[in-house]
CSV table of C-alpha atoms in Angstrom, one decimal:
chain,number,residue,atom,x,y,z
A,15,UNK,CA,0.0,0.0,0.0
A,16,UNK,CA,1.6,3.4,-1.5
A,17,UNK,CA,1.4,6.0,1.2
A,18,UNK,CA,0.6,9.5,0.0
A,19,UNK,CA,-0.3,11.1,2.6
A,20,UNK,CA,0.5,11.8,6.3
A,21,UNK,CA,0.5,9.0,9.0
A,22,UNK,CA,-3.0,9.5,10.4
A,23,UNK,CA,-4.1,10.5,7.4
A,24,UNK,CA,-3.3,7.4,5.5
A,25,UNK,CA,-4.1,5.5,8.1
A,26,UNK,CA,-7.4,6.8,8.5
A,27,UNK,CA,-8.3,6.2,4.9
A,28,UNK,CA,-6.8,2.7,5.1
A,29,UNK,CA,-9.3,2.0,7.9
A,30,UNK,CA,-12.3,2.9,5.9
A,31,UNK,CA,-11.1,0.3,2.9
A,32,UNK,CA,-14.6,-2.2,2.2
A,33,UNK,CA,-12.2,-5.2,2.5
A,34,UNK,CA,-11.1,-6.8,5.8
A,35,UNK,CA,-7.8,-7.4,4.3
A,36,UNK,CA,-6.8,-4.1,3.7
A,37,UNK,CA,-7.8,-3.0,6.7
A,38,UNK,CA,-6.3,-5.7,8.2
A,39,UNK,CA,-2.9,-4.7,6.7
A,40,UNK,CA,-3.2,-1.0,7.6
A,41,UNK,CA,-3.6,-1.8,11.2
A,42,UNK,CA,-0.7,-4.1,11.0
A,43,UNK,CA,1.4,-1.5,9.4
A,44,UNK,CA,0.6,0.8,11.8
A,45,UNK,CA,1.5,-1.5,14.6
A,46,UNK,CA,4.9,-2.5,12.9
A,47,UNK,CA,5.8,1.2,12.6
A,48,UNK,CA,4.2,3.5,15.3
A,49,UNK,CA,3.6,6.7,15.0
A,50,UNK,CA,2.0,8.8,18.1
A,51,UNK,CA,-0.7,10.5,15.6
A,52,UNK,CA,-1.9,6.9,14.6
A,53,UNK,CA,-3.2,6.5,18.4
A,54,UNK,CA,-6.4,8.5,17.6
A,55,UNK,CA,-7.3,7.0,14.6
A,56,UNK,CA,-6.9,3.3,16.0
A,57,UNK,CA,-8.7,3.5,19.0
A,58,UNK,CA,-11.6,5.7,16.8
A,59,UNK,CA,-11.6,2.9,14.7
A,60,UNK,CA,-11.6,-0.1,17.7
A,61,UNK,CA,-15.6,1.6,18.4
A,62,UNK,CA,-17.0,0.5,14.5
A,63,UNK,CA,-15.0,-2.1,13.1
A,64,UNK,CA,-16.9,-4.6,12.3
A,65,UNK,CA,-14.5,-7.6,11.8
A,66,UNK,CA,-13.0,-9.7,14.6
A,67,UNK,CA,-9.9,-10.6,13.7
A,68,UNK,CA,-9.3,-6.6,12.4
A,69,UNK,CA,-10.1,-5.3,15.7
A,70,UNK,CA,-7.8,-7.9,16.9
A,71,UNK,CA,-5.0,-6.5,15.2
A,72,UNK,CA,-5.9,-3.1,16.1
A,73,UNK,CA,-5.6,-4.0,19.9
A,74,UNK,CA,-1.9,-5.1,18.7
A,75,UNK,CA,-1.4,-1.9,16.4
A,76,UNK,CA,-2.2,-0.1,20.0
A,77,UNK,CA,-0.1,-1.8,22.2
A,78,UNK,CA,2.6,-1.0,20.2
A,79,UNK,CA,2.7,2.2,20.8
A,80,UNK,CA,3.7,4.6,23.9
A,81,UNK,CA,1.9,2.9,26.8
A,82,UNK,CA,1.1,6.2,28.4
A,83,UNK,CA,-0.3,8.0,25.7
A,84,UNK,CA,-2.8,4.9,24.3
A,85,UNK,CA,-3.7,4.6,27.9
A,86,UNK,CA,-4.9,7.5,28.7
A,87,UNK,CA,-6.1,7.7,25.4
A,88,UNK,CA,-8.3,4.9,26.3
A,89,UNK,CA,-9.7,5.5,29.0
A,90,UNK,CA,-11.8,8.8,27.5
A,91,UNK,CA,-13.3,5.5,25.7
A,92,UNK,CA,-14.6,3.6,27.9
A,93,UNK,CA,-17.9,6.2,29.3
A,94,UNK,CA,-18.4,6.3,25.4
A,95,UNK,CA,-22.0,5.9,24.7
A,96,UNK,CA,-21.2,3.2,21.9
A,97,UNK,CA,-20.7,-0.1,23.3
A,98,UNK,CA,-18.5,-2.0,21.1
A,99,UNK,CA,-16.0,1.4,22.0
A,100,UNK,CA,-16.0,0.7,25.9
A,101,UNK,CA,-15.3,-3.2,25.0
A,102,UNK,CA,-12.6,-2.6,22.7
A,103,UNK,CA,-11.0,-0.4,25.3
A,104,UNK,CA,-11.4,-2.3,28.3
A,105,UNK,CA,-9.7,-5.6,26.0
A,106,UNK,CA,-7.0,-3.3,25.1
A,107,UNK,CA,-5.9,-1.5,28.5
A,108,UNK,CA,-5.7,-5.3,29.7
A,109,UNK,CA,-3.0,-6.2,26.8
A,110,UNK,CA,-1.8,-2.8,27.9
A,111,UNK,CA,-1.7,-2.8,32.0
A,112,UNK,CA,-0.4,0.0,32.1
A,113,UNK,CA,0.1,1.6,36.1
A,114,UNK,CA,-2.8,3.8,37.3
A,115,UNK,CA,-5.4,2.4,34.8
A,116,UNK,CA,-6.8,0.5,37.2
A,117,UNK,CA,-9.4,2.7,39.0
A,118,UNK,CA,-10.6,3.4,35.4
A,119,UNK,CA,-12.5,-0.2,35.8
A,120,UNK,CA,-15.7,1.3,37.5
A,121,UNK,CA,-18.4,-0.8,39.4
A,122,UNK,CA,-20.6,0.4,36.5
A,123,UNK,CA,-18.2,-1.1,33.7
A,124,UNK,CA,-18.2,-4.1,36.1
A,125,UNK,CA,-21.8,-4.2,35.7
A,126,UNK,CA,-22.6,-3.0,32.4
A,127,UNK,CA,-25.8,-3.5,30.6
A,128,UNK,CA,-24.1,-4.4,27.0
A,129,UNK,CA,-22.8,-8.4,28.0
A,130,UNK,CA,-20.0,-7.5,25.6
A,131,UNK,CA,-18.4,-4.9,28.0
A,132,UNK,CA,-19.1,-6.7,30.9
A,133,UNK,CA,-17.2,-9.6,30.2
A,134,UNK,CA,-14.4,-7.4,28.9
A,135,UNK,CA,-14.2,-5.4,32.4
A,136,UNK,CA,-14.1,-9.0,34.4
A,137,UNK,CA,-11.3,-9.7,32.2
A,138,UNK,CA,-9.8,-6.3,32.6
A,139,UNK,CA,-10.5,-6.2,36.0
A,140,UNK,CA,-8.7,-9.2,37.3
A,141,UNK,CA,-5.6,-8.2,35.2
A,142,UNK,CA,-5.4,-5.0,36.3
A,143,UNK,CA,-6.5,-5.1,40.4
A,144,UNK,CA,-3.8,-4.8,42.9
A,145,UNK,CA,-3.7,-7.5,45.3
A,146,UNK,CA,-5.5,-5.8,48.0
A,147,UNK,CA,-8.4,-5.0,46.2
A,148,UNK,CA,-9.1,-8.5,44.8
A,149,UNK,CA,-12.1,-8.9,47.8
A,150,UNK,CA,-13.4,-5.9,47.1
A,151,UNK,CA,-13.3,-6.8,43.3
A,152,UNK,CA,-14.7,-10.4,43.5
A,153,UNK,CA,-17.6,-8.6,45.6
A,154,UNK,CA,-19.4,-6.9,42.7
A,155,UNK,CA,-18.1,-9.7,40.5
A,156,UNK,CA,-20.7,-11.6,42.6
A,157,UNK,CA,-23.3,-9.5,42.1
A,158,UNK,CA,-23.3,-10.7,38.0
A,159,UNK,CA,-23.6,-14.4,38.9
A,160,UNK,CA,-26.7,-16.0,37.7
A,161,UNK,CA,-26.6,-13.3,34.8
A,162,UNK,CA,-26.8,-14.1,31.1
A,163,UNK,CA,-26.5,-17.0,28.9
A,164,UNK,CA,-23.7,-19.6,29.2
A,165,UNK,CA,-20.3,-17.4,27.3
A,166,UNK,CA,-21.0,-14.8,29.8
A,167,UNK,CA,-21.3,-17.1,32.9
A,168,UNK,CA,-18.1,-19.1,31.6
A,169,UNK,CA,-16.5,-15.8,31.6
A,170,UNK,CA,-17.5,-14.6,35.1
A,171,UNK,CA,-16.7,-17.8,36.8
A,172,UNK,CA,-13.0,-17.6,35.3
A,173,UNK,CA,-12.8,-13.9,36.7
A,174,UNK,CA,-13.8,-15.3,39.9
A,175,UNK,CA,-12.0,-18.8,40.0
A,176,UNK,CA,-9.0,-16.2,38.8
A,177,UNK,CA,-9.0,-14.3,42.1
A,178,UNK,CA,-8.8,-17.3,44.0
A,179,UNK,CA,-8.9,-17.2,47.7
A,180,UNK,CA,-10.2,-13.8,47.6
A,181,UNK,CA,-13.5,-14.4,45.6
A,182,UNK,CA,-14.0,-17.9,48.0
A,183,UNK,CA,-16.0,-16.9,50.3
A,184,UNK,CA,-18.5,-14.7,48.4
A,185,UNK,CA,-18.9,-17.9,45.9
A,186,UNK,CA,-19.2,-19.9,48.6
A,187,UNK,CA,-22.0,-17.5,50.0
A,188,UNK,CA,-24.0,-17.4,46.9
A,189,UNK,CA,-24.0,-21.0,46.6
A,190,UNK,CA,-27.0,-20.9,48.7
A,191,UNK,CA,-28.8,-17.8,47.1
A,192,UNK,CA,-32.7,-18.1,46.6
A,193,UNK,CA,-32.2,-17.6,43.3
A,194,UNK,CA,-31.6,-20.7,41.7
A,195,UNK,CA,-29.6,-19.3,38.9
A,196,UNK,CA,-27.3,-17.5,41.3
A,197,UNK,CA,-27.4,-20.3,43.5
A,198,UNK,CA,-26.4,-22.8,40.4
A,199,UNK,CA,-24.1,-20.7,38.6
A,200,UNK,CA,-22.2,-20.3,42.2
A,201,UNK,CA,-22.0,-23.9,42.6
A,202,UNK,CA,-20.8,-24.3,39.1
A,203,UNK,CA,-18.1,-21.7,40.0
A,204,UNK,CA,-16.9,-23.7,43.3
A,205,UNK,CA,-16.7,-26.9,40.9
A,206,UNK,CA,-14.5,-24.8,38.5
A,207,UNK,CA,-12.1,-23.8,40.9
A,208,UNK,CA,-11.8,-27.4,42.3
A,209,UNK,CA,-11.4,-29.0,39.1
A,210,UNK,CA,-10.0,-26.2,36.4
A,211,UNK,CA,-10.1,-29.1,33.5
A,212,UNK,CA,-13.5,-30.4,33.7
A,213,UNK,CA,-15.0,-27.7,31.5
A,214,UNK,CA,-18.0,-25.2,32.8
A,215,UNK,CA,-20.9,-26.1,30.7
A,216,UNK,CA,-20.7,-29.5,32.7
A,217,UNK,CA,-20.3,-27.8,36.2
A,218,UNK,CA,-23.2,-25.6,35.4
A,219,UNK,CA,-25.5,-28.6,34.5
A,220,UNK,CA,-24.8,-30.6,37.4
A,221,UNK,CA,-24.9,-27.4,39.4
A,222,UNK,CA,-28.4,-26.9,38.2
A,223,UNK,CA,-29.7,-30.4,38.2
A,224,UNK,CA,-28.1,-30.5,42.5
A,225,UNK,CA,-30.2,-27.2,43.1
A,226,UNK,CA,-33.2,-28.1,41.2
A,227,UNK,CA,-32.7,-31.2,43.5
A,228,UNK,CA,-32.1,-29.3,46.9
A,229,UNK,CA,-35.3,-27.3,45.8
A,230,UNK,CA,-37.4,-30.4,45.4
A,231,UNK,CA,-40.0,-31.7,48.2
A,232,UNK,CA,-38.9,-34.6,49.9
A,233,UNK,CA,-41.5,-37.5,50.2
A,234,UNK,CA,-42.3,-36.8,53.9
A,235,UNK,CA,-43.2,-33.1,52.5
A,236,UNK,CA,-45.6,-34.8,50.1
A,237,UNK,CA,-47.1,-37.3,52.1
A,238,UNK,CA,-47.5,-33.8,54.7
A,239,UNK,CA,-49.3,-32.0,51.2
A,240,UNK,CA,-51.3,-35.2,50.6
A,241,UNK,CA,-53.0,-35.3,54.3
């Protein structure tokens, strides 16, 4: 690709190609020589690109860069009103980790309506906490369980089973939740953490089937009900 313009420029126009592949090799270029005006037009384009493996290499094109500036840079994304924005930036300050970023990871990103985001703060968030805020972290992290279809539970339980002794007791707590899909996707989360290679979709259906049991009237409650 002949380059006729400016950095950002180029880049900008590269970004907008119709084909993946072109915009594919523009963000690679731009990662394999960085240039500090090129942070702008990356992270502008991580909020509308519409192809995975493009905003993958964006992510790259961006760590690349001065840590500091795409940082920072970063953050400004992520009370953007677009969702796919505050995602992108929350997967890309974890590449990053840059020092300081780590307050940026708000309760509310923590618990974001869009599952997309959320799942990219849990990840975030357990990269990026300090060691002494890992309880307070795996707190609102258990205020999420029971939420969502089975990609965002897998990916809450790792963020959990990832903080280890700190997230313990809170799991252990909402193992007995009224809620039976807090209750089950707890219990699924304790069996993760015991047994990392069993795989989640089969803790979470014996998780289920053991609460939908512990919810079930015993036979001296019905022959009680039948009198």
């Amino acid at each position: 690709m002949t380059r006729t313009h400016g950095p950002a420029a180029w880049l900008r126009g590269a970004l907008t190609a119709p084909t993946a592949s072109t915009r594919l090799q523009a963000a690679l270029a731009a990662g394999t020589d960085p240039t500090g005006e090129q942070v702008d037009v990356l992270v502008e384009r991580c909020a509308v690109e519409p192809d995975f493996f493009v905003r993958d290499m964006l992510t790259w094109a961006l760590v690349r860069h001065d840590p500091a500036a795409v940082a920072a840079r970063l953050r400004t994304e992520l009370t953007s009103d677009v969702a796919q924005a505050r995602a992108q930036a929350l997967h890309t300050l974890s590449k990053i980790r840059h020092p300081g970023t780590w307050p940026a990871i708000t309760p509310a990103l923590l618990r974001d309506r869009d599952d997309e985001v959320a799942r990219a703060a849990w990840r975030a968030a357990v990269a990026l906490a300090p060691d002494d805020a890992h309880a307070a972290l795996a707190e609102v992290l258990a205020t999420q369980l029971g939420r969502g279809g089975h990609e965002v539970q897998r990916s809450l339980s790792r963020a959990l089973v990832a903080l280890d002794d700190a997230a313990a007791d809170v799991v252990a707590r909402a193992t007995s939740d009224p809620d039976p899909g807090v209750s089950a996707h707890a219990v699924a989360t304790v069996q993760l953490a015991q047994d990392p290679d069993a795989g989640f979709d089969a803790a979470l259906a014996e998780a289920r089937r053991a609460v939908a049991l512990r919810a079930a009237p015993t036979v001296e409650d019905r022959s009680g009900a039948d009198r």
